[in-house]
Amino acid sequence: MNYKNFPMVPRVIFGRGSFNQLNDIIAPKRLNIHAPFIFLVDDVFKNNLWLTSRIPTSYDDRIIYVSAKVEPKTSQVDELVEDIILSTKERPSGIIGIGGGTLLDLAKAVSIMLTNEGETKDYQGWDLVKNPAIYHVGIPTISGTGAEVSRTTVLTGPEKKLGINSDYTPFDQVVLDSELTKNVPTEQWFYTGMDCYIHCIESLTGTYLNTFSQSYGEMALQLCEDIFLNNNLSKIEAQEKLMMASWHGGMSIVYSQVGVAHAMSYGLSYLLGVKHGIGNCIVFDHLEEFYPEGVKTFKAMKKKHNINLPKGICSDLSDKEFDIMIKISLSLEPLWENAIGKNWKKVITPKKLKELYQKM
Amino acid sequence: MNYKNFPMVPRVIFGRGSFNQLNDIIAPKRLNIHAPFIFLVDDVFKNNLWLTSRIPTSYDDRIIYVSAKVEPKTSQVDELVEDIILSTKERPSGIIGIGGGTLLDLAKAVSIMLTNEGETKDYQGWDLVKNPAIYHVGIPTISGTGAEVSRTTVLTGPEKKLGINSDYTPFDQVVLDSELTKNVPTEQWFYTGMDCYIHCIESLTGTYLNTFSQSYGEMALQLCEDIFLNNNLSKIEAQEKLMMASWHGGMSIVYSQVGVAHAMSYGLSYLLGVKHGIGNCIVFDHLEEFYPEGVKTFKAMKKKHNINLPKGICSDLSDKEFDIMIKISLSLEPLWENAIGKNWKKVITPKKLKELYQKM
């Protein structure tokens, strides 16, 4: 047995308003005045002075606004890296991602690709990154993905949707300021929060689970149930708790894996560009046979918050399109093995997946 | 409001038998063949080939056995550092602590004092360490103190029992192999486990608590209650869960503090040399007025495991001796403020503390 020696985020600050301390945190990391900080910021914050006026830019620092409406792509990372290289006098002092999973994953990937040659798609997989990334900071503005703490950055490439999993991927610093999540629209809040809930269910019922991941997963799950089913939390409490749920949920994956919902959702995302959070929800809603208790609770949460998931998104697909989704999904072997066990191929056939996708 | 930017242990490996991977983990950290690794090992493992034969020594590496029968002292750290400097050709590649809280704290302190001038006692306090410590690894062989994850190393100096709290104190690497705890005697297991339980109670009921610390504290508390009150855990499960409880309990202190039990136990420890775990238990047993629910559950745990705490340890003390303990205890202002609030001095008087100590 060989255990993973997991890299944890080495610095974390938690607190309402801690975003105000960003300058104190990053200033000592500035290499020189020609090596700027690059802030990758979700473009929903463009013209939002409450946030942008507090981004501590100096010298040649740049803010690059990025839309999170589409899932992050390897080609997008390549373009950002090229733009940064061409526009800076020296290699940047650091990349600071401000946003949800999309922006956080972009920040991680860009920081890696600034020190590693070639194209981003070549690094999708496990432990393919050779050189340490440049200093990178993650500042979530929506909670649930666990991207702030994970060892991966999930990207859609020309051939696959797959993470860059490496010891250099995790952030060097995370700022957990729940106030930044205060204006998230309800549906987005729900879908992203459910990403956390769903990966806890997948982790806790998986075959890979050990005590380390179990304790984090149970904590995150309890927090999710508290947030999405109970009525007695203040808004601030709910925001703070969801931020911690996302953190612990991400840690739960360390010695575990996600499962059926993620494996199938990757297919939807690859073919149809369905965003990760909502994609997981669309899939999970149909997974009673794999996660009976989890799906029951999920439906209760959905009802409580009046969430109407899109229906029939696969109804007009051709056989060829189904095959593409099925191929993407089946390629995620560790997810299936975690969910079903070593003999998963006996249960999960292309036919089975097609039947499931047809329900969605 | 200014929040602490907390340094987390950047690498952790968890798993039964993960100790076997120690060589793979530390080998890349060897600076050169003249810069040895120094293993500080609890002397209960002397002649225990099951463990010692797996300590991966090469070149000039040394194993130094240290007794954990007494609490670690600043003078002991000074002696270890001098011994290491005199016996090595170059500054060591790293310090590896293998043992309980005492050994882990010694390893942290020695790694700091190898790069910082002067005497260890001068660094007792908050953020007094100037230079980064050398690479240091913590390998707990008993669970509960949280020393494997904390930002402090608690030492008894000539004038005070106080930690070296600094960003350089946390380990660079922790190995969590619950198999190493399999031979801990029952009483020691209980006292050290209760260190975790008690600091969870102190953290969760304290005035400093925030959502970050609360989520870790609740998780650790649930694990402790599961381990010490339920009957349905296997030995291995119980060992693994206690290892995680200790980890999460340590994390709970990040944005919190311990409280009355720790503040008073430090007095016992300073004057009478009472070890930290049992000292906390002796004190906590008399703290119903501060922690009614926590003490009730503690007494149930004590009963379930047939633990008989020493009694009358303060019965022969002189007034002068009481005054020493009271002075040490009252000097721990953050602990009292966390436990009682800003006006703690109105409640916690020397007279009050003497009355409490007299019960013990």
PDB file of N, CA and C in Angstrom, chain A residues 26 34 83 88 127 162 211 220 277 339 350 360:
ATOM      1  N   ILE A  26       0.021  39.827   0.028  1.00  0.00           N
ATOM      2  CA  ILE A  26       0.784  39.602  -1.204  1.00  0.00           C
ATOM      3  C   ILE A  26       2.008  40.506  -1.342  1.00  0.00           C
ATOM      4  N   HIS A  34       8.921  45.226 -11.689  1.00  0.00           N
ATOM      5  CA  HIS A  34       8.606  44.808 -13.066  1.00  0.00           C
ATOM      6  C   HIS A  34       7.899  43.452 -13.136  1.00  0.00           C
ATOM      7  N   ASP A  83      -0.968  36.083 -23.446  1.00  0.00           N
ATOM      8  CA  ASP A  83      -1.269  37.491 -23.177  1.00  0.00           C
ATOM      9  C   ASP A  83      -0.390  38.019 -22.034  1.00  0.00           C
ATOM     10  N   THR A  88       3.955  41.565 -20.028  1.00  0.00           N
ATOM     11  CA  THR A  88       4.700  41.847 -18.800  1.00  0.00           C
ATOM     12  C   THR A  88       6.193  41.874 -19.083  1.00  0.00           C
ATOM     13  N   ASP A 127       0.091  14.183 -12.315  1.00  0.00           N
ATOM     14  CA  ASP A 127       1.519  14.375 -12.033  1.00  0.00           C
ATOM     15  C   ASP A 127       2.377  14.521 -13.287  1.00  0.00           C
ATOM     16  N   LEU A 162     -10.624  17.061 -18.115  1.00  0.00           N
ATOM     17  CA  LEU A 162      -9.820  16.368 -17.103  1.00  0.00           C
ATOM     18  C   LEU A 162      -8.952  17.394 -16.388  1.00  0.00           C
ATOM     19  N   THR A 211     -10.429   7.027   6.826  1.00  0.00           N
ATOM     20  CA  THR A 211     -10.884   7.819   7.971  1.00  0.00           C
ATOM     21  C   THR A 211     -10.595   9.301   7.801  1.00  0.00           C
ATOM     22  N   ALA A 220     -18.444  18.279   6.203  1.00  0.00           N
ATOM     23  CA  ALA A 220     -18.993  19.083   5.108  1.00  0.00           C
ATOM     24  C   ALA A 220     -20.462  18.738   4.872  1.00  0.00           C
ATOM     25  N   GLY A 277     -21.672  22.889 -11.862  1.00  0.00           N
ATOM     26  CA  GLY A 277     -22.596  22.822 -10.732  1.00  0.00           C
ATOM     27  C   GLY A 277     -23.973  22.332 -11.148  1.00  0.00           C
ATOM     28  N   ALA A 339     -16.900   4.683  -7.129  1.00  0.00           N
ATOM     29  CA  ALA A 339     -18.350   4.600  -6.935  1.00  0.00           C
ATOM     30  C   ALA A 339     -18.856   3.164  -6.861  1.00  0.00           C
ATOM     31  N   PRO A 350     -21.997   1.128 -21.809  1.00  0.00           N
ATOM     32  CA  PRO A 350     -22.469   2.247 -22.629  1.00  0.00           C
ATOM     33  C   PRO A 350     -24.009   2.298 -22.675  1.00  0.00           C
ATOM     34  N   MET A 360     -32.316  12.699 -18.847  1.00  0.00           N
ATOM     35  CA  MET A 360     -31.940  14.052 -18.381  1.00  0.00           C
ATOM     36  C   MET A 360     -32.421  15.165 -19.312  1.00  0.00           C
TER      37      MET A 360
END
